[in-house]
XYZ file of C-alpha atoms in Angstrom:
720
model
C 61.915 92.791 104.598
C 58.359 93.888 105.275
C 58.016 95.592 108.645
C 56.055 93.410 111.070
C 53.045 94.492 113.115
C 52.378 92.333 116.171
C 49.392 92.312 118.488
C 50.097 92.289 122.215
C 46.509 92.088 123.505
C 47.511 92.544 127.173
C 45.075 93.013 130.094
C 45.921 93.909 133.742
C 45.160 91.285 136.393
C 46.342 92.738 139.717
C 50.068 93.289 139.448
C 50.473 90.668 136.719
C 49.310 91.251 133.172
C 49.683 88.393 130.726
C 48.734 88.255 127.071
C 45.291 86.922 126.313
C 46.304 85.909 122.823
C 46.726 82.355 121.612
C 50.486 82.675 122.069
C 50.279 83.378 125.804
C 53.114 80.965 126.557
C 55.479 83.213 124.622
C 53.875 86.540 125.443
C 55.118 89.457 127.468
C 54.100 89.863 131.083
C 53.793 93.377 132.453
C 54.304 94.157 136.124
C 54.048 96.845 138.729
C 57.169 96.860 140.927
C 57.223 93.735 143.044
C 57.035 93.973 146.812
C 60.522 94.366 148.182
C 61.995 95.690 144.921
C 64.249 98.682 145.400
C 62.445 101.976 144.927
C 65.094 102.975 142.408
C 64.337 100.055 140.075
C 61.311 99.659 137.834
C 60.238 96.702 135.736
C 58.805 98.067 132.548
C 57.953 94.510 131.564
C 59.038 90.959 132.370
C 62.215 91.276 130.320
C 63.341 94.796 131.155
C 64.145 96.538 134.418
C 65.393 100.135 134.401
C 67.214 101.563 137.389
C 67.447 105.181 138.464
C 71.157 105.260 137.583
C 70.156 104.406 133.965
C 71.310 100.790 134.203
C 69.082 98.613 132.020
C 68.710 95.010 133.145
C 67.631 92.607 130.415
C 66.542 89.129 131.420
C 68.012 86.118 129.645
C 65.676 83.132 129.845
C 67.789 80.340 128.363
C 71.067 78.846 129.616
C 74.613 79.811 128.688
C 77.087 77.035 127.938
C 79.596 78.896 125.828
C 77.399 79.543 122.785
C 77.217 83.281 123.466
C 73.438 83.580 123.417
C 73.461 85.381 126.751
C 74.825 88.274 124.710
C 73.074 87.905 121.361
C 69.543 87.371 122.757
C 69.653 90.609 124.797
C 70.953 92.392 121.688
C 67.541 91.714 120.129
C 65.765 93.326 123.079
C 68.174 96.242 123.390
C 68.008 97.211 119.729
C 64.227 97.535 119.698
C 64.338 99.243 123.107
C 66.733 101.852 121.712
C 68.968 101.198 124.699
C 72.516 102.360 125.231
C 74.327 98.996 125.191
C 77.014 100.399 127.495
C 74.359 100.622 130.215
C 72.921 97.133 129.689
C 73.383 94.392 132.272
C 72.167 90.865 131.578
C 70.642 88.716 134.309
C 69.088 85.269 134.213
C 65.372 84.678 134.423
C 64.555 81.594 136.481
C 62.368 78.575 135.872
C 60.418 79.148 139.080
C 59.682 82.743 138.018
C 58.541 81.409 134.675
C 56.191 78.947 136.369
C 54.813 81.580 138.742
C 54.250 84.012 135.903
C 52.445 81.505 133.674
C 55.451 80.897 131.398
C 55.884 84.532 130.531
C 59.439 83.752 129.369
C 58.318 80.898 127.140
C 60.511 77.899 126.377
C 63.713 78.095 128.425
C 65.570 75.127 126.918
C 68.842 75.864 125.120
C 68.694 73.025 122.607
C 68.387 72.524 118.872
C 70.092 75.810 117.924
C 66.786 77.517 118.576
C 67.555 80.173 121.215
C 67.626 82.971 118.656
C 65.524 81.556 115.845
C 62.591 80.565 118.084
C 62.606 83.572 120.406
C 63.726 86.464 118.205
C 60.203 87.691 117.534
C 58.981 87.940 121.112
C 62.330 89.296 122.337
C 62.219 92.093 119.782
C 58.582 92.628 120.668
C 59.549 92.993 124.359
C 62.018 95.741 123.510
C 59.676 97.532 121.112
C 56.773 97.450 123.580
C 58.900 98.892 126.381
C 60.222 101.579 124.024
C 56.695 102.704 123.131
C 55.668 102.761 126.809
C 58.678 104.947 127.675
C 57.843 107.303 124.806
C 54.215 107.440 125.951
C 55.322 108.273 129.511
C 57.492 111.123 128.248
C 54.692 112.440 126.024
C 52.282 112.438 128.971
C 54.733 114.350 131.146
C 55.257 116.993 128.465
C 51.626 117.049 127.346
C 52.539 116.426 123.713
C 51.604 113.769 121.135
C 53.758 110.644 121.334
C 54.220 110.914 117.572
C 56.418 113.987 118.192
C 58.810 111.971 120.391
C 61.660 109.652 119.479
C 63.848 107.337 121.537
C 67.569 106.723 121.119
C 70.402 105.596 123.409
C 68.168 105.410 126.463
C 66.740 108.903 126.066
C 63.354 110.132 124.781
C 63.476 113.421 122.882
C 60.576 115.732 122.004
C 61.626 116.618 118.478
C 60.076 120.123 118.158
C 61.295 121.445 121.528
C 64.435 119.302 121.913
C 63.399 118.450 125.492
C 64.864 115.179 126.755
C 64.097 112.639 129.472
C 66.185 109.578 130.253
C 64.731 106.102 130.622
C 65.685 106.077 134.304
C 63.450 109.094 134.930
C 60.577 107.643 132.896
C 60.529 103.993 133.988
C 58.236 104.383 137.015
C 55.505 106.066 135.019
C 56.002 103.809 132.003
C 55.469 100.723 134.175
C 51.983 101.982 135.089
C 50.825 102.310 131.480
C 48.844 99.836 129.466
C 51.080 98.261 126.843
C 50.258 99.174 123.249
C 48.156 96.666 121.369
C 50.400 96.991 118.347
C 54.125 97.529 118.126
C 56.104 98.118 114.989
C 59.387 96.253 114.763
C 62.335 97.884 113.068
C 63.282 97.264 109.494
C 66.645 95.418 109.515
C 68.280 98.395 107.776
C 67.615 100.429 110.927
C 69.230 97.992 113.370
C 71.960 99.525 115.526
C 72.842 96.667 117.905
C 71.570 93.593 116.060
C 74.224 92.526 113.580
C 77.095 94.129 115.486
C 80.104 92.120 116.785
C 79.468 92.970 120.433
C 81.761 91.408 123.023
C 80.228 88.636 125.110
C 78.922 89.835 128.466
C 80.187 86.762 130.346
C 83.819 86.786 129.181
C 85.189 89.141 131.899
C 83.760 86.913 134.643
C 85.056 83.775 132.929
C 88.637 84.982 132.558
C 88.752 86.390 136.093
C 87.175 83.297 137.655
C 84.094 85.072 138.989
C 81.602 83.057 136.977
C 80.043 80.153 138.853
C 79.354 76.866 137.097
C 77.118 74.128 138.416
C 80.106 72.301 139.834
C 81.074 75.406 141.864
C 77.945 75.432 144.044
C 78.761 75.729 147.759
C 76.303 75.792 150.673
C 76.845 75.794 154.447
C 76.853 72.278 155.883
C 76.850 70.715 152.430
C 77.461 66.995 151.964
C 78.845 65.334 148.841
C 77.759 62.260 146.898
C 79.456 59.949 144.425
C 77.264 57.595 142.410
C 77.506 54.374 140.446
C 74.920 52.936 138.080
C 74.989 49.427 136.679
C 77.771 49.167 134.054
C 75.325 47.183 131.907
C 72.560 49.495 130.758
C 69.172 49.045 132.440
C 70.638 46.861 135.190
C 69.500 47.159 138.806
C 70.995 46.555 142.225
C 70.675 42.908 143.224
C 72.545 43.121 146.532
C 74.727 45.585 148.398
C 77.399 45.218 151.105
C 78.734 48.486 152.512
C 80.316 47.057 155.675
C 83.829 48.128 154.631
C 82.874 51.803 154.587
C 79.968 52.179 157.009
C 82.204 53.402 159.853
C 84.895 55.061 157.745
C 85.824 58.618 158.676
C 83.790 61.176 156.740
C 81.300 58.688 155.300
C 77.756 59.638 156.252
C 75.558 57.141 154.415
C 75.428 54.542 151.638
C 72.194 54.633 149.659
C 70.695 51.866 147.541
C 68.413 53.652 145.080
C 67.551 50.581 143.003
C 68.984 51.774 139.709
C 72.085 53.329 141.270
C 74.147 53.421 144.461
C 75.309 56.604 146.173
C 77.893 57.163 148.873
C 77.431 60.397 150.822
C 80.344 61.924 152.689
C 81.766 65.124 154.109
C 83.838 65.624 150.959
C 83.552 64.257 147.473
C 86.936 62.518 147.319
C 86.134 60.433 150.382
C 82.747 59.533 148.971
C 84.261 58.562 145.605
C 86.996 56.412 147.157
C 84.548 54.717 149.528
C 82.277 53.831 146.627
C 85.056 51.619 145.252
C 84.868 49.510 148.431
C 81.099 49.025 148.360
C 80.382 45.514 147.094
C 77.544 45.787 144.581
C 76.006 42.834 142.770
C 74.079 43.949 139.705
C 71.141 42.252 138.036
C 71.878 42.659 134.310
C 69.382 40.213 132.818
C 70.066 39.410 129.164
C 71.571 42.812 128.454
C 75.098 41.615 129.177
C 75.043 39.734 125.859
C 75.063 42.928 123.786
C 78.182 43.808 121.788
C 79.233 46.087 118.937
C 79.184 43.044 116.666
C 75.620 42.097 117.610
C 74.495 45.710 117.161
C 76.037 45.792 113.686
C 74.327 42.516 112.829
C 71.001 44.009 113.905
C 71.615 47.080 111.761
C 72.419 44.914 108.740
C 69.230 42.934 109.269
C 67.369 46.236 109.226
C 68.827 47.140 105.843
C 67.649 43.835 104.406
C 64.020 44.133 105.505
C 61.644 44.026 102.503
C 59.343 46.796 103.754
C 60.448 49.804 105.768
C 58.938 53.079 106.921
C 59.154 55.603 104.085
C 60.503 59.104 104.777
C 60.553 60.349 101.166
C 59.335 58.877 97.914
C 59.645 60.893 94.713
C 59.028 59.068 91.449
C 59.888 55.367 91.450
C 63.491 54.839 92.524
C 63.318 51.014 92.893
C 62.033 50.567 89.348
C 64.604 52.939 87.829
C 67.426 51.304 89.769
C 66.259 47.822 88.727
C 66.408 48.804 85.060
C 69.716 50.702 85.268
C 72.723 49.231 83.485
C 74.951 50.305 86.342
C 74.128 51.043 89.974
C 76.561 52.732 92.346
C 76.167 51.273 95.826
C 77.946 51.873 99.137
C 77.357 51.371 102.864
C 78.392 53.988 105.394
C 78.706 53.593 109.167
C 78.897 56.171 111.940
C 79.391 55.080 115.578
C 77.923 55.899 118.952
C 79.471 59.080 120.384
C 79.737 60.427 123.942
C 79.300 64.088 124.817
C 82.412 64.358 127.026
C 81.638 67.882 128.216
C 84.384 69.685 130.119
C 82.166 69.783 133.207
C 80.771 66.339 134.100
C 77.205 65.936 135.290
C 76.561 67.592 138.628
C 73.548 68.451 140.760
C 73.384 70.175 144.140
C 70.008 69.749 145.806
C 68.502 70.750 149.127
C 65.173 69.238 150.176
C 63.841 71.029 153.248
C 60.566 72.217 154.753
C 58.507 70.770 151.917
C 60.589 72.612 149.331
C 63.410 71.832 146.945
C 66.270 74.030 145.793
C 68.530 72.949 142.942
C 71.829 74.281 141.613
C 72.889 72.469 138.474
C 74.317 72.829 134.986
C 71.340 72.254 132.744
C 70.203 73.064 129.233
C 66.596 72.845 130.369
C 65.756 74.702 133.609
C 62.056 73.893 133.296
C 62.967 70.218 132.986
C 64.997 70.508 136.195
C 62.033 72.038 137.995
C 59.595 69.337 136.888
C 62.049 66.492 137.576
C 62.998 67.827 141.002
C 59.349 68.191 142.008
C 58.562 64.630 140.923
C 61.628 63.140 142.621
C 61.001 64.958 145.906
C 57.234 64.498 145.806
C 56.415 68.207 146.143
C 54.344 70.572 143.984
C 56.274 72.335 141.242
C 55.636 75.725 142.810
C 57.726 74.588 145.786
C 60.894 74.191 143.694
C 63.572 76.846 143.157
C 66.043 76.359 140.299
C 69.112 78.570 140.620
C 70.700 79.456 137.256
C 74.324 78.417 136.808
C 76.671 78.665 133.851
C 77.402 75.359 132.099
C 80.853 73.958 131.458
C 79.601 72.646 128.131
C 76.356 70.912 127.261
C 76.398 69.632 123.679
C 72.924 68.145 124.169
C 73.700 65.961 127.204
C 72.399 68.368 129.812
C 68.905 68.608 128.403
C 67.791 65.250 129.819
C 67.426 65.239 133.618
C 68.561 61.792 134.802
C 71.278 63.427 136.901
C 68.840 65.910 138.450
C 66.609 63.036 139.515
C 69.577 61.292 141.140
C 70.700 64.445 142.953
C 67.266 65.210 144.358
C 66.634 61.607 145.456
C 69.934 61.626 147.356
C 69.156 64.986 148.984
C 65.679 63.767 149.946
C 67.260 60.836 151.769
C 69.606 63.110 153.716
C 67.030 64.774 155.991
C 67.324 68.437 155.142
C 71.031 68.559 154.305
C 72.163 70.077 150.990
C 74.053 67.515 148.907
C 76.295 68.040 145.896
C 76.349 64.988 143.618
C 79.139 64.835 141.037
C 79.623 62.115 138.446
C 83.143 60.861 137.889
C 84.500 61.152 134.359
C 84.145 57.359 134.120
C 80.483 57.493 135.135
C 79.962 60.361 132.694
C 81.580 58.424 129.830
C 79.934 55.071 130.487
C 76.422 56.289 131.315
C 75.890 58.879 128.643
C 72.971 59.327 126.275
C 74.987 58.601 123.152
C 74.692 59.965 119.645
C 73.100 56.994 117.849
C 75.182 54.767 115.648
C 73.858 54.409 112.100
C 74.322 52.146 109.098
C 73.221 53.590 105.752
C 72.991 51.929 102.346
C 73.218 54.271 99.366
C 72.220 53.315 95.823
C 72.175 55.536 92.742
C 72.084 55.322 88.978
C 73.217 57.877 86.389
C 72.633 58.266 82.680
C 75.446 58.418 80.128
C 75.775 62.182 80.649
C 76.410 61.727 84.366
C 72.994 62.979 85.487
C 71.651 61.154 88.546
C 68.369 59.435 87.694
C 67.576 57.602 90.916
C 68.698 57.600 94.545
C 67.723 55.158 97.285
C 68.866 55.872 100.843
C 68.125 53.216 103.459
C 68.881 54.014 107.123
C 69.194 51.481 109.947
C 69.583 53.154 113.333
C 68.086 53.602 116.809
C 65.400 56.190 117.451
C 65.999 58.965 119.989
C 62.327 59.945 119.902
C 61.081 56.438 120.631
C 63.602 55.491 123.328
C 64.545 58.693 125.155
C 61.392 60.764 124.704
C 58.995 57.782 124.473
C 57.156 59.419 121.591
C 55.317 57.661 118.776
C 57.076 58.027 115.444
C 55.033 59.756 112.730
C 54.661 57.143 109.985
C 57.428 55.139 111.678
C 60.072 57.824 110.989
C 62.489 59.409 113.438
C 63.314 62.735 111.804
C 66.821 62.819 113.262
C 67.656 59.387 111.845
C 66.890 60.541 108.296
C 67.907 64.202 108.617
C 69.550 65.649 105.470
C 68.342 62.592 103.530
C 64.587 63.128 103.420
C 65.058 66.836 102.680
C 68.080 66.688 100.394
C 68.100 69.571 97.883
C 69.389 67.714 94.848
C 67.337 67.576 91.674
C 67.028 63.794 91.394
C 63.681 62.773 89.863
C 63.468 59.451 91.691
C 64.379 59.636 95.390
C 63.442 57.047 98.011
C 64.434 57.323 101.678
C 63.352 54.630 104.119
C 64.137 53.778 107.717
C 64.630 50.658 109.825
C 64.265 51.430 113.527
C 66.835 49.282 115.378
C 66.793 50.059 119.097
C 69.095 48.446 121.641
C 69.556 48.986 125.373
C 72.374 51.476 124.652
C 70.740 54.778 125.665
C 70.755 57.401 122.923
C 70.160 61.126 123.038
C 70.721 64.480 121.424
C 74.375 65.143 120.566
C 75.441 68.425 119.008
C 74.035 68.515 115.460
C 72.303 65.114 116.092
C 71.401 63.474 112.754
C 73.158 66.260 110.897
C 76.381 65.247 112.660
C 76.480 62.001 110.687
C 74.100 61.958 107.732
C 75.773 64.781 105.766
C 78.979 62.712 105.981
C 77.121 59.927 104.218
C 75.197 62.058 101.737
C 77.964 64.392 100.673
C 80.596 61.647 100.526
C 78.327 59.593 98.266
C 77.601 62.631 96.077
C 81.372 62.934 95.769
C 81.541 59.271 94.742
C 79.004 59.946 92.012
C 80.905 63.026 90.819
C 84.088 60.951 90.570
C 82.249 58.168 88.718
C 80.870 60.751 86.278
C 84.317 62.266 85.811
C 83.122 65.690 86.986
C 84.455 68.345 89.312
C 82.776 67.915 92.761
C 81.688 71.561 92.896
C 80.356 71.630 89.333
C 78.570 68.314 89.901
C 76.732 69.714 92.935
C 75.880 72.907 91.091
C 74.302 70.867 88.299
C 72.131 69.020 90.839
C 70.895 72.061 92.761
C 67.646 73.166 91.169
C 66.069 76.613 91.105
C 64.193 75.999 94.368
C 67.424 75.632 96.308
C 69.002 79.003 95.678
C 70.346 79.346 99.207
C 72.081 75.946 99.136
C 73.769 76.915 95.917
C 74.653 80.418 97.144
C 76.455 79.295 100.306
C 78.207 76.521 98.382
C 79.511 79.022 95.851
C 80.421 81.610 98.503
C 82.569 79.103 100.364
C 84.106 77.744 97.162
C 85.044 81.294 96.161
C 86.557 82.044 99.584
C 88.559 78.809 99.346
C 89.809 79.629 95.821
C 88.212 76.484 94.434
C 89.641 75.707 91.008
C 92.894 77.571 91.584
C 96.146 75.580 91.787
C 97.244 74.298 95.186
C 100.766 73.584 96.398
C 102.084 70.179 95.431
C 100.595 67.425 97.587
C 97.705 69.540 98.866
C 94.127 68.631 97.894
C 90.628 69.975 98.461
C 87.284 68.499 99.409
C 83.888 70.178 99.465
C 80.432 69.603 100.952
C 77.225 71.507 101.594
C 74.164 70.865 103.670
C 71.253 72.512 105.425
C 69.723 72.148 108.859
C 68.303 74.014 111.856
C 67.002 76.658 109.487
C 70.442 77.534 108.081
C 72.577 76.666 105.066
C 76.216 75.638 105.396
C 79.154 74.576 103.268
C 82.765 73.652 103.876
C 86.032 73.252 101.993
C 88.988 71.441 103.558
C 92.542 71.558 102.238
C 94.710 68.616 103.294
C 97.853 66.679 102.633
C 98.578 63.106 103.734
C 102.133 61.930 104.295
C 103.683 58.455 104.123
C 102.886 57.882 107.808
C 99.150 58.412 107.080
C 99.204 61.674 109.010
C 96.561 64.095 107.767
C 97.628 67.712 107.838
C 94.691 70.092 107.535
C 96.077 73.255 105.984
C 92.838 75.168 106.354
C 89.122 74.784 106.858
C 86.837 77.283 105.117
C 83.410 77.058 106.714
C 80.439 79.156 105.677
C 76.929 79.717 106.934
C 73.828 81.584 105.820
C 71.674 81.901 108.931
C 69.418 84.585 107.468
C 70.209 87.302 109.979
C 73.547 87.387 111.804
C 72.772 88.797 115.255
C 76.377 88.777 116.500
C 79.093 87.940 113.944
C 81.651 87.388 116.720
C 79.506 84.644 118.223
C 78.955 83.055 114.827
C 82.670 82.960 114.064
C 83.344 81.439 117.493
C 80.640 78.822 116.923
C 82.185 77.892 113.582
C 85.601 77.531 115.198
C 84.106 75.497 118.040
C 82.294 73.290 115.547
C 85.622 72.448 113.913
C 87.174 71.531 117.282
C 84.235 69.364 118.300
C 83.791 67.894 114.847
C 87.417 66.934 114.254
C 87.589 65.249 117.654
C 84.708 62.986 116.676
C 85.887 62.504 113.084
C 89.339 61.267 114.040
C 88.791 59.485 117.365
C 85.128 59.453 118.423
C 83.778 55.950 118.920
C 81.941 54.211 121.742
C 82.120 50.420 121.512
C 80.101 47.850 123.430
C 81.310 44.590 124.970
C 79.375 42.380 127.391
C 76.563 44.919 127.478
C 78.711 47.843 128.596
C 80.665 50.698 127.069
C 84.366 49.886 126.789
C 85.715 53.450 126.873
C 85.989 55.147 130.269
C 87.997 58.394 130.156
C 90.065 60.655 127.936
C 92.857 58.094 127.625
C 90.601 55.976 125.400
C 88.095 58.609 124.275
C 90.522 61.109 122.819
C 90.042 64.887 122.560
C 91.750 67.109 119.991
C 94.729 69.071 121.301
C 95.778 72.679 120.852
C 98.643 71.870 118.506
C 96.330 69.894 116.221
C 93.953 72.796 115.562
C 93.908 73.866 111.898
C 93.412 77.331 110.495
C 89.701 78.112 110.264
C 88.258 80.765 107.980
C 84.641 81.681 108.658
C 82.414 82.840 105.814
C 79.347 84.547 107.300
C 76.961 85.174 104.417
C 73.515 86.131 105.768
C 70.946 86.741 103.053
C 68.161 87.970 105.361
C 64.486 87.138 105.436
C 64.735 84.251 107.920
C 66.290 83.284 111.255
C 68.435 80.139 111.311
C 70.486 78.411 113.977
C 74.272 78.474 114.201
C 75.735 76.225 116.907
C 74.681 72.940 115.361
C 74.442 73.445 111.578
C 78.004 74.803 111.349
C 79.389 71.362 112.209
C 77.362 69.448 109.606
C 79.491 69.787 106.418
C 82.892 69.303 108.084
C 83.189 65.501 108.038
C 82.275 65.023 104.361
C 84.458 67.919 103.199
C 87.411 66.417 105.059
C 86.722 62.862 103.869
C 86.380 64.086 100.297
C 89.690 65.951 100.570
C 91.395 62.820 101.893
C 89.976 60.869 98.943
C 91.375 63.475 96.568
C 94.752 63.140 98.277
C 94.920 59.348 98.590
C 92.301 57.812 96.291
C 90.949 56.021 99.380
C 87.207 56.395 99.912
C 86.328 56.554 103.622
C 82.899 55.123 104.392
C 83.043 54.915 108.159
C 84.180 56.965 111.130
C 86.360 57.502 113.100
C 89.389 57.918 110.871
C 91.713 56.229 113.369
C 90.129 52.952 112.290
C 91.517 53.603 108.800
C 95.035 54.075 110.130
C 94.840 57.868 109.798
C 95.991 60.345 112.422
C 95.831 64.121 112.665
C 99.187 65.817 112.139
C 100.248 68.345 114.735
C 100.991 71.913 113.776
């Protein structure tokens, strides 16, 4: 890798110095010690505070929901800083600090597997800049050239004289210096902390119960709220009768907020139980007519439209398919999915003295700040967002519908802090669901089994158009066609088109989003073609991967090798394989299964591999791969949200099943970073699981599975 040189371009403006470059939103801010800061602590820059006892505090500006980034992101800073990791302590940056300091911490949202890949450069730059300032401070004190000084393990050494000064003794003077206009980032071969399997910094507090999640927030005099929205999406309150609960012990107030009803009480259980006795008449309009059957009919109509928005068009697939002697065709369906995070949606808000304070589990602290300000009707600089750990996010806690509800309730309660908690039923039936999708696949091959043409037609809702209210570039939602429009296979005629079919079922970002479903379709159909051509599934894929897609081929072959592809298996055990790419990384998977006479699928092992370019913390990556298998298998076997009379039928874990401990298969992680780029991990690792498993089941049973979940095919997951 070529060593990078980055320009800081920082000027002092009072105590705050912010980059004047075009990337100011992601730049470093440099500070003198703030008023009230302990005299023994110095902020060298916005990310790094060094205390007199040599403790180094590194700020973490995203949110932690179990992905481990609160450890791996500071590793990037610490390595360039030449810190002693044993002395590092990680603390959250806050959204209100970020606003006050002109977004010095940049994007704070933990979404899209982008915490490391989108922030690695400016985090490393923060560490390198602070390192050079500490070296400069030492050189000044000794009266020597900085070029004669080196930093390591939190100490600056003057090489000729062997004199040493610790960071704690240098921080005060370093904080007064102008930052260098150029910093040189380390060559990867010189990394000491990046790439190491460092233990997560939050685990001790998790296992001892010290960590505080959003649902743990407690304030003096706090009230509690339970909420109910219309069971039919987009419905509103028509009438409300709270006479049965108005004078009930512990019930403070019943609120009609138009789109939802809240009961506020002195404890949450009382509020929840009282809500059951509030008579609510909902105005549902025509939305109560919606059903899974009508949604499917709409999707099928989309597939039959003569002209659709085109996402990819190489060659002339329709003409080649029309002339082909034989066309392989199949339709695949994937359902709506709920997030079902361990911690349901929760928001504690306190509106007082023209200000708002919020404690919540969120993937987007800046979104919380903006939503809270709008809901309370105060300027954004009058909002404080207190960081809390998340009990899972999976994409659901990026949108801020629950924050809006919590702040509106608190605003109505005249200066009292209020904790609003959704029931599991509310959480299940008012989610922002992973979109359902119907896909028609068509392909033709020549006599040698080479694919000549491929037409992929997608009929599905658009997250961008409905949730984010964004115009679609050329009519295409990138998530709806993900892994189709950028497939790596060398097929001369490839057409991908898209029918946008929105309903009133709200959709949103679910872990891996389009890559959670489309690789199932793509890689299962590729397997169909391999079978039709009479070729080994691995060899067939290898023949299709051209020279431009070296990394796809490399991770596919690395996983196949780790799984002993081609070697004999025990009697009754079969393999399936798949590969895909997404979120800047390349992944592949092999599943080994057997299926007994009771249609129980025993997964003997899952071999999952990823090339994410640089592996910042291999422990975190292995954990993410294991977590992807847990989350993925749950959806593959049981995940399905169905609609009847305009509402979701499932309501809790009794009918939206989670995988259990004794169903967990053996997982072998293949971490194969090739360097030169920074890819995501949390989402791409899940992408190849469903097709690899479905292809293994086909090998075992001869039954091709073209829809999920597998329970609808009479299949269950065998327990270990």
